[in-house]
Amino acid sequence: MIKTQLKAPFRADQVGSLLRPENLKKAKKDYTEGKITAEQLREIELQEIKQIVDKQVEVGLQAVTEGEFGRDWWHSTFMEHLLGAEGYVPNHGYDFAHQETDPYDVRLVDKVAYNPNHPFFSQAKDLVDIVGNRAVVKFTIPSPNQFFHPDIINGQYKDFDAFAPDIIEAYRQTIKTFYQIGVRYLQLDDVYLAVIATSDFSPEEKKYRAELAVRVVNSILEDKPEDLTVTTHICRGNYRSDYFFAGGYDDIAPIIFANEKVDGFFLEYDDERSGSFEALKYIPEGGPRVVLGLVTSKTGKLEDNEAIKARVQEASKYIPIEQLCISPQCGFASTHHGNILTEEEQWAKLEFIVKTAKEIWE
């Protein structure tokens, strides 16, 4: 029998974000309206983070997050605090499959650079202190590839190739600081790879963008400590239970899966939008682990245990089962709005993943 892994990614894992409790939502609103200070808001955030850490440990997760409680958006809250970047309100939000998001985005106003006072560092330190030795601290940040959009570059660089060295250096220093704080499990959330995979770019353009994406990630990991696990989550959009992209991984798999030097890939496989498992054949044997996102975070309905096991067996036709793990396909609240399910349903799903993983691998 295959025993539970002691190193991340774990057999039963999670993407990162969790539903914000009502107490936290109220505190955020009070802060926005000037009724409480930033310090008072953080105190409430920490109270809620302590409770969700306890709950994650209770359901049996080996990787524990802070639920992304200290941010409003999974990506922009990090991106806007790098030097040279700013958050702003555009005329329109993103057009998801069934709705438009609240308008908020990030753009460069100068050359991008590492920020030694980035607020995520203190948030990570708080999480490390709260978790202690009870579990492995997992912290999530957007991939550097999230910056590769003309609207974000905002004319500060002549092209993507000119921009790449600066974002690489900013992330290399950022990763080093997270490691010094005590983070040993870092996830790069990457919607840009889904853009490449599902767009109508020409084959030549897809190849250029995918190779650049690999080069950027591999470059930020060149001096990664051996005991730091870094994974990539390829996300198709997650906003109030809606999605942005549809399509498989086939167009990027030969480049991304075969060459990106991360320790694992979190891949969305919760519905027909995901494509087939055949793309997994490009994952090198003995290389990155693949965390199959077979359990949806978009609804509260609990999946069928036997169906999930069957899906894992199906995936193992293309990659050894020793390299497989399971998780939700995405977070439960990639933005502060959260997906449309209850906290009880969220915890039931995470507990279900732990139980199912034990039945498969132990």
Tab-separated table of C-alpha atoms in Angstrom:
chain	number	residue	atom	x	y	z
A	1	MET	CA	0.000	0.000	0.000
A	2	ILE	CA	1.130	3.602	-0.667
A	3	LYS	CA	1.542	5.524	2.563
A	4	THR	CA	0.549	9.129	3.178
A	5	GLN	CA	3.220	11.550	1.987
A	6	LEU	CA	5.278	13.399	4.552
A	7	LYS	CA	6.299	16.150	2.111
A	8	ALA	CA	4.014	18.571	0.304
A	9	PRO	CA	2.002	18.469	-1.813
A	10	PHE	CA	0.054	16.051	0.348
A	11	ARG	CA	-2.303	13.236	-0.661
A	12	ALA	CA	-5.147	15.368	0.704
A	13	ASP	CA	-4.384	19.017	0.037
A	14	GLN	CA	-6.159	22.314	-0.535
A	15	VAL	CA	-5.716	25.305	-2.817
A	16	GLY	CA	-5.821	27.982	-0.152
A	17	SER	CA	-8.734	30.385	0.267
A	18	LEU	CA	-11.628	29.792	2.654
A	19	LEU	CA	-15.021	31.438	3.088
A	20	ARG	CA	-14.875	34.614	5.175
A	21	PRO	CA	-16.950	34.317	8.376
A	22	GLU	CA	-19.678	36.916	8.898
A	23	ASN	CA	-17.714	38.497	11.742
A	24	LEU	CA	-14.816	39.166	9.398
A	25	LYS	CA	-17.061	40.492	6.628
A	26	LYS	CA	-18.584	42.958	9.096
A	27	ALA	CA	-15.165	44.049	10.291
A	28	LYS	CA	-14.006	44.664	6.703
A	29	LYS	CA	-17.108	46.772	6.091
A	30	ASP	CA	-16.575	48.699	9.318
A	31	TYR	CA	-12.970	49.382	8.348
A	32	THR	CA	-13.989	50.602	4.887
A	33	GLU	CA	-16.518	52.953	6.505
A	34	GLY	CA	-13.914	54.260	8.960
A	35	LYS	CA	-15.574	52.748	12.038
A	36	ILE	CA	-12.524	50.710	13.098
A	37	THR	CA	-8.772	51.080	12.582
A	38	ALA	CA	-6.469	48.856	10.512
A	39	GLU	CA	-5.078	47.490	13.774
A	40	GLN	CA	-8.547	46.566	15.024
A	41	LEU	CA	-9.350	44.909	11.703
A	42	ARG	CA	-6.163	42.845	11.871
A	43	GLU	CA	-6.998	41.769	15.420
A	44	ILE	CA	-10.329	40.399	14.201
A	45	GLU	CA	-8.648	38.750	11.205
A	46	LEU	CA	-6.213	36.995	13.522
A	47	GLN	CA	-9.024	35.780	15.782
A	48	GLU	CA	-10.758	34.239	12.777
A	49	ILE	CA	-7.508	32.817	11.366
A	50	LYS	CA	-6.812	31.058	14.655
A	51	GLN	CA	-10.234	29.403	14.468
A	52	ILE	CA	-9.828	28.208	10.870
A	53	VAL	CA	-6.326	26.908	11.604
A	54	ASP	CA	-7.770	24.832	14.447
A	55	LYS	CA	-10.518	23.587	12.130
A	56	GLN	CA	-8.101	22.613	9.344
A	57	VAL	CA	-6.004	20.634	11.799
A	58	GLU	CA	-9.167	19.047	13.178
A	59	VAL	CA	-10.340	17.772	9.765
A	60	GLY	CA	-6.919	16.214	9.188
A	61	LEU	CA	-5.240	18.515	6.661
A	62	GLN	CA	-1.456	18.467	6.748
A	63	ALA	CA	-1.187	21.788	4.876
A	64	VAL	CA	-2.806	24.722	6.665
A	65	THR	CA	-3.492	28.198	5.231
A	66	GLU	CA	-4.772	31.499	6.628
A	67	GLY	CA	-7.687	31.264	4.215
A	68	GLU	CA	-6.417	34.412	2.477
A	69	PHE	CA	-8.334	36.356	5.137
A	70	GLY	CA	-5.867	39.243	4.949
A	71	ARG	CA	-6.656	40.043	1.326
A	72	ASP	CA	-9.654	41.094	-0.753
A	73	TRP	CA	-8.561	39.501	-4.046
A	74	TRP	CA	-6.331	36.453	-4.447
A	75	HIS	CA	-3.996	38.263	-6.864
A	76	SER	CA	-4.303	42.054	-6.826
A	77	THR	CA	-3.808	42.436	-3.066
A	78	PHE	CA	-0.345	40.931	-3.505
A	79	MET	CA	0.499	42.494	-6.853
A	80	GLU	CA	-0.352	46.081	-5.914
A	81	HIS	CA	2.115	46.023	-3.028
A	82	LEU	CA	5.191	45.307	-5.107
A	83	LEU	CA	7.165	48.487	-5.701
A	84	GLY	CA	6.178	50.133	-8.958
A	85	ALA	CA	2.609	48.780	-8.899
A	86	GLU	CA	-0.722	50.233	-7.831
A	87	GLY	CA	-4.297	49.048	-7.522
A	88	TYR	CA	-7.024	51.007	-9.267
A	89	VAL	CA	-10.692	50.841	-10.229
A	90	PRO	CA	-11.172	50.399	-14.012
A	91	ASN	CA	-14.398	51.147	-15.870
A	92	HIS	CA	-15.364	47.463	-15.980
A	93	GLY	CA	-14.647	44.225	-14.159
A	94	TYR	CA	-13.801	40.873	-15.740
A	95	ASP	CA	-16.502	39.239	-17.848
A	96	PHE	CA	-16.904	35.800	-16.295
A	97	ALA	CA	-19.171	33.160	-17.819
A	98	HIS	CA	-22.334	34.441	-16.146
A	99	GLN	CA	-21.481	37.792	-14.547
A	100	GLU	CA	-19.130	40.743	-14.466
A	101	THR	CA	-16.852	41.016	-11.448
A	102	ASP	CA	-16.526	44.076	-9.275
A	103	PRO	CA	-14.048	46.378	-11.030
A	104	TYR	CA	-10.561	46.292	-9.542
A	105	ASP	CA	-7.181	45.726	-11.150
A	106	VAL	CA	-3.453	46.417	-10.937
A	107	ARG	CA	-1.092	48.369	-13.183
A	108	LEU	CA	2.527	49.402	-13.129
A	109	VAL	CA	3.370	53.068	-12.644
A	110	ASP	CA	7.127	52.493	-12.546
A	111	LYS	CA	9.654	49.673	-12.883
A	112	VAL	CA	8.577	46.733	-10.743
A	113	ALA	CA	10.724	45.762	-7.756
A	114	TYR	CA	10.788	43.769	-4.523
A	115	ASN	CA	9.105	45.436	-1.549
A	116	PRO	CA	10.842	44.543	1.745
A	117	ASN	CA	7.809	45.904	3.612
A	118	HIS	CA	5.204	43.918	1.703
A	119	PRO	CA	2.212	43.310	4.043
A	120	PHE	CA	2.109	39.618	3.112
A	121	PHE	CA	5.339	39.077	5.036
A	122	SER	CA	3.802	40.028	8.376
A	123	GLN	CA	0.711	37.974	7.508
A	124	ALA	CA	2.888	34.938	6.800
A	125	LYS	CA	4.783	35.443	10.058
A	126	ASP	CA	1.498	35.554	11.977
A	127	LEU	CA	0.401	32.291	10.353
A	128	VAL	CA	3.699	30.573	11.148
A	129	ASP	CA	3.319	31.601	14.794
A	130	ILE	CA	-0.316	30.459	14.981
A	131	VAL	CA	0.270	27.042	13.386
A	132	GLY	CA	3.446	26.189	15.287
A	133	ASN	CA	4.378	22.534	14.848
A	134	ARG	CA	0.809	21.319	14.346
A	135	ALA	CA	0.926	21.297	10.531
A	136	VAL	CA	2.795	22.631	7.522
A	137	VAL	CA	2.164	26.300	6.790
A	138	LYS	CA	1.029	26.865	3.215
A	139	PHE	CA	1.045	30.372	1.805
A	140	THR	CA	-0.316	31.406	-1.579
A	141	ILE	CA	0.683	34.228	-3.915
A	142	PRO	CA	-0.076	34.945	-7.582
A	143	SER	CA	2.459	33.639	-10.074
A	144	PRO	CA	4.807	36.224	-11.588
A	145	ASN	CA	3.137	35.297	-14.869
A	146	GLN	CA	0.039	37.169	-13.700
A	147	PHE	CA	1.841	40.384	-14.608
A	148	PHE	CA	2.162	39.446	-18.286
A	149	HIS	CA	-0.712	41.503	-19.622
A	150	PRO	CA	-0.366	44.764	-21.600
A	151	ASP	CA	-2.825	46.599	-19.322
A	152	ILE	CA	-0.747	45.658	-16.282
A	153	ILE	CA	2.617	46.479	-17.895
A	154	ASN	CA	0.990	49.843	-18.708
A	155	GLY	CA	3.758	51.064	-21.002
A	156	GLN	CA	6.490	50.812	-18.339
A	157	TYR	CA	8.398	48.276	-20.478
A	158	LYS	CA	8.674	47.983	-24.242
A	159	ASP	CA	7.652	44.303	-24.237
A	160	PHE	CA	7.340	41.159	-22.114
A	161	ASP	CA	10.973	40.172	-22.630
A	162	ALA	CA	12.191	43.511	-21.288
A	163	PHE	CA	9.895	43.156	-18.276
A	164	ALA	CA	10.844	39.583	-17.373
A	165	PRO	CA	14.215	40.254	-15.613
A	166	ASP	CA	12.680	42.742	-13.176
A	167	ILE	CA	9.720	40.580	-12.171
A	168	ILE	CA	12.051	37.590	-11.804
A	169	GLU	CA	14.312	39.506	-9.435
A	170	ALA	CA	11.365	40.849	-7.425
A	171	TYR	CA	9.997	37.331	-6.924
A	172	ARG	CA	13.364	35.767	-6.124
A	173	GLN	CA	13.818	38.187	-3.253
A	174	THR	CA	10.201	37.763	-2.188
A	175	ILE	CA	10.553	33.984	-2.009
A	176	LYS	CA	13.766	34.344	-0.015
A	177	THR	CA	11.964	36.521	2.545
A	178	PHE	CA	9.065	34.081	2.874
A	179	TYR	CA	11.609	31.324	3.542
A	180	GLN	CA	13.399	33.402	6.196
A	181	ILE	CA	10.031	33.965	7.905
A	182	GLY	CA	9.517	30.203	8.119
A	183	VAL	CA	7.262	29.398	5.154
A	184	ARG	CA	8.146	25.990	3.690
A	185	TYR	CA	5.200	25.539	1.316
A	186	LEU	CA	4.489	28.252	-1.236
A	187	GLN	CA	1.899	28.110	-4.012
A	188	LEU	CA	1.947	30.171	-7.207
A	189	ASP	CA	-1.588	30.754	-8.490
A	190	ASP	CA	-1.474	31.092	-12.261
A	191	VAL	CA	-4.475	32.087	-14.366
A	192	TYR	CA	-2.150	33.216	-17.166
A	193	LEU	CA	-1.431	29.597	-18.096
A	194	ALA	CA	-5.165	29.031	-18.536
A	195	VAL	CA	-5.229	32.109	-20.778
A	196	ILE	CA	-2.581	30.547	-23.005
A	197	ALA	CA	-4.198	27.107	-23.011
A	198	THR	CA	-7.703	28.260	-23.913
A	199	SER	CA	-7.092	31.349	-26.058
A	200	ASP	CA	-7.237	31.691	-29.831
A	201	PHE	CA	-3.580	32.744	-30.004
A	202	SER	CA	-1.684	31.355	-32.970
A	203	PRO	CA	0.415	28.239	-32.296
A	204	GLU	CA	3.540	30.412	-32.504
A	205	GLU	CA	2.175	32.912	-29.977
A	206	LYS	CA	1.121	30.140	-27.590
A	207	LYS	CA	4.581	28.603	-27.807
A	208	TYR	CA	6.297	31.931	-27.135
A	209	ARG	CA	4.082	32.740	-24.141
A	210	ALA	CA	4.309	29.247	-22.640
A	211	GLU	CA	8.099	29.149	-22.969
A	212	LEU	CA	8.383	32.608	-21.414
A	213	ALA	CA	6.118	31.532	-18.543
A	214	VAL	CA	8.319	28.500	-17.871
A	215	ARG	CA	11.488	30.583	-18.049
A	216	VAL	CA	10.140	33.106	-15.557
A	217	VAL	CA	9.036	30.508	-12.997
A	218	ASN	CA	12.186	28.423	-13.363
A	219	SER	CA	14.290	31.561	-12.940
A	220	ILE	CA	12.650	32.574	-9.672
A	221	LEU	CA	13.297	29.049	-8.380
A	222	GLU	CA	16.968	28.806	-9.351
A	223	ASP	CA	18.263	29.198	-5.786
A	224	LYS	CA	15.225	27.704	-4.026
A	225	PRO	CA	16.166	25.934	-0.756
A	226	GLU	CA	15.796	22.166	-0.890
A	227	ASP	CA	13.262	22.098	1.929
A	228	LEU	CA	10.964	24.704	0.354
A	229	THR	CA	8.072	23.222	-1.634
A	230	VAL	CA	6.752	25.415	-4.459
A	231	THR	CA	3.727	24.429	-6.516
A	232	THR	CA	1.737	25.949	-9.370
A	233	HIS	CA	-2.051	26.078	-9.376
A	234	ILE	CA	-3.482	26.569	-12.860
A	235	CYS	CA	-6.761	28.376	-12.265
A	236	ARG	CA	-9.612	28.960	-14.717
A	237	GLY	CA	-11.199	31.733	-12.699
A	238	ASN	CA	-13.154	31.558	-9.460
A	239	TYR	CA	-15.607	34.328	-8.564
A	240	ARG	CA	-18.874	33.823	-6.699
A	241	SER	CA	-19.006	30.218	-7.948
A	242	ASP	CA	-18.487	31.336	-11.549
A	243	TYR	CA	-15.629	30.563	-13.951
A	244	PHE	CA	-13.782	32.411	-16.708
A	245	PHE	CA	-12.059	29.833	-18.918
A	246	ALA	CA	-13.040	26.473	-20.379
A	247	GLY	CA	-10.774	23.969	-22.075
A	248	GLY	CA	-8.108	21.365	-21.426
A	249	TYR	CA	-4.376	21.601	-20.815
A	250	ASP	CA	-3.330	20.015	-24.107
A	251	ASP	CA	-1.903	23.141	-25.766
A	252	ILE	CA	0.449	23.960	-22.891
A	253	ALA	CA	1.208	20.510	-21.440
A	254	PRO	CA	4.224	19.670	-23.665
A	255	ILE	CA	5.940	22.877	-22.531
A	256	ILE	CA	4.596	23.634	-19.040
A	257	PHE	CA	4.166	20.146	-17.598
A	258	ALA	CA	7.382	18.829	-19.083
A	259	ASN	CA	9.627	21.755	-18.117
A	260	GLU	CA	8.376	23.851	-15.210
A	261	LYS	CA	10.568	22.983	-12.225
A	262	VAL	CA	7.953	23.184	-9.485
A	263	ASP	CA	7.303	20.428	-6.956
A	264	GLY	CA	3.689	19.991	-7.994
A	265	PHE	CA	0.804	21.136	-10.162
A	266	PHE	CA	-2.674	21.794	-8.799
A	267	LEU	CA	-4.964	21.120	-11.759
A	268	GLU	CA	-8.699	21.746	-12.032
A	269	TYR	CA	-10.542	18.556	-12.974
A	270	ASP	CA	-13.954	19.029	-11.376
A	271	ASP	CA	-16.142	19.171	-14.494
A	272	GLU	CA	-16.287	18.864	-18.269
A	273	ARG	CA	-14.442	22.172	-18.726
A	274	SER	CA	-11.239	20.482	-17.603
A	275	GLY	CA	-10.526	18.291	-20.603
A	276	SER	CA	-9.051	14.806	-20.372
A	277	PHE	CA	-6.294	13.397	-18.200
A	278	GLU	CA	-4.205	12.632	-21.294
A	279	ALA	CA	-2.228	15.866	-20.855
A	280	LEU	CA	-0.739	14.345	-17.685
A	281	LYS	CA	1.470	12.105	-19.842
A	282	TYR	CA	3.844	15.064	-20.180
A	283	ILE	CA	4.574	15.160	-16.444
A	284	PRO	CA	8.029	13.539	-16.013
A	285	GLU	CA	7.912	10.266	-14.116
A	286	GLY	CA	9.308	10.841	-10.648
A	287	GLY	CA	8.938	14.581	-11.193
A	288	PRO	CA	6.277	17.031	-9.984
A	289	ARG	CA	3.272	15.639	-8.169
A	290	VAL	CA	-0.140	16.326	-9.635
A	291	VAL	CA	-2.892	17.384	-7.275
A	292	LEU	CA	-6.143	16.529	-9.013
A	293	GLY	CA	-8.817	19.127	-8.271
A	294	LEU	CA	-11.654	16.621	-8.410
A	295	VAL	CA	-13.824	18.169	-5.709
A	296	THR	CA	-15.522	21.397	-6.712
A	297	SER	CA	-15.386	24.445	-4.471
A	298	LYS	CA	-18.163	26.115	-6.463
A	299	THR	CA	-21.140	24.236	-4.984
A	300	GLY	CA	-21.983	22.668	-1.648
A	301	LYS	CA	-23.059	19.296	-3.024
A	302	LEU	CA	-20.707	16.602	-1.782
A	303	GLU	CA	-19.103	14.394	-4.399
A	304	ASP	CA	-19.483	10.607	-4.576
A	305	ASN	CA	-16.635	8.794	-2.869
A	306	GLU	CA	-16.430	5.954	-5.376
A	307	ALA	CA	-16.580	8.347	-8.336
A	308	ILE	CA	-13.563	10.247	-7.027
A	309	LYS	CA	-11.621	7.016	-6.559
A	310	ALA	CA	-12.481	5.992	-10.111
A	311	ARG	CA	-11.244	9.328	-11.443
A	312	VAL	CA	-7.918	8.880	-9.664
A	313	GLN	CA	-7.561	5.421	-11.211
A	314	GLU	CA	-8.359	6.907	-14.621
A	315	ALA	CA	-5.645	9.559	-14.181
A	316	SER	CA	-3.148	6.878	-13.149
A	317	LYS	CA	-3.224	5.528	-16.713
A	318	TYR	CA	-1.094	8.544	-17.671
A	319	ILE	CA	0.967	9.183	-14.536
A	320	PRO	CA	1.981	6.836	-11.671
A	321	ILE	CA	-0.500	6.930	-8.813
A	322	GLU	CA	2.440	7.596	-6.485
A	323	GLN	CA	2.627	11.086	-8.031
A	324	LEU	CA	-1.057	11.860	-7.545
A	325	CYS	CA	-2.923	13.705	-4.786
A	326	ILE	CA	-6.424	15.209	-4.524
A	327	SER	CA	-7.858	18.585	-3.522
A	328	PRO	CA	-10.659	21.024	-4.313
A	329	GLN	CA	-10.304	22.416	-7.848
A	330	CYS	CA	-9.788	25.931	-6.463
A	331	GLY	CA	-10.181	27.929	-3.285
A	332	PHE	CA	-13.564	28.525	-1.681
A	333	ALA	CA	-13.196	32.305	-1.737
A	334	SER	CA	-10.663	33.559	-4.269
A	335	THR	CA	-12.153	36.994	-3.577
A	336	HIS	CA	-13.693	38.373	-0.423
A	337	HIS	CA	-17.156	37.649	-1.848
A	338	GLY	CA	-16.737	33.874	-1.551
A	339	ASN	CA	-18.379	31.058	-3.488
A	340	ILE	CA	-22.018	30.093	-3.042
A	341	LEU	CA	-21.942	27.434	-0.349
A	342	THR	CA	-21.970	27.383	3.439
A	343	GLU	CA	-19.015	27.125	5.783
A	344	GLU	CA	-20.353	23.756	6.932
A	345	GLU	CA	-20.371	22.500	3.338
A	346	GLN	CA	-16.834	23.811	2.855
A	347	TRP	CA	-15.512	21.907	5.870
A	348	ALA	CA	-17.421	18.786	4.836
A	349	LYS	CA	-15.659	18.881	1.471
A	350	LEU	CA	-12.212	19.212	3.026
A	351	GLU	CA	-12.937	16.389	5.472
A	352	PHE	CA	-14.224	14.297	2.552
A	353	ILE	CA	-10.942	14.829	0.690
A	354	VAL	CA	-8.900	13.692	3.697
A	355	LYS	CA	-11.058	10.587	4.143
A	356	THR	CA	-11.020	9.679	0.464
A	357	ALA	CA	-7.264	10.144	0.160
A	358	LYS	CA	-6.705	7.755	3.068
A	359	GLU	CA	-8.874	5.150	1.374
A	360	ILE	CA	-6.902	5.472	-1.871
A	361	TRP	CA	-3.332	5.650	-0.591
A	362	GLU	CA	-3.188	3.936	2.781
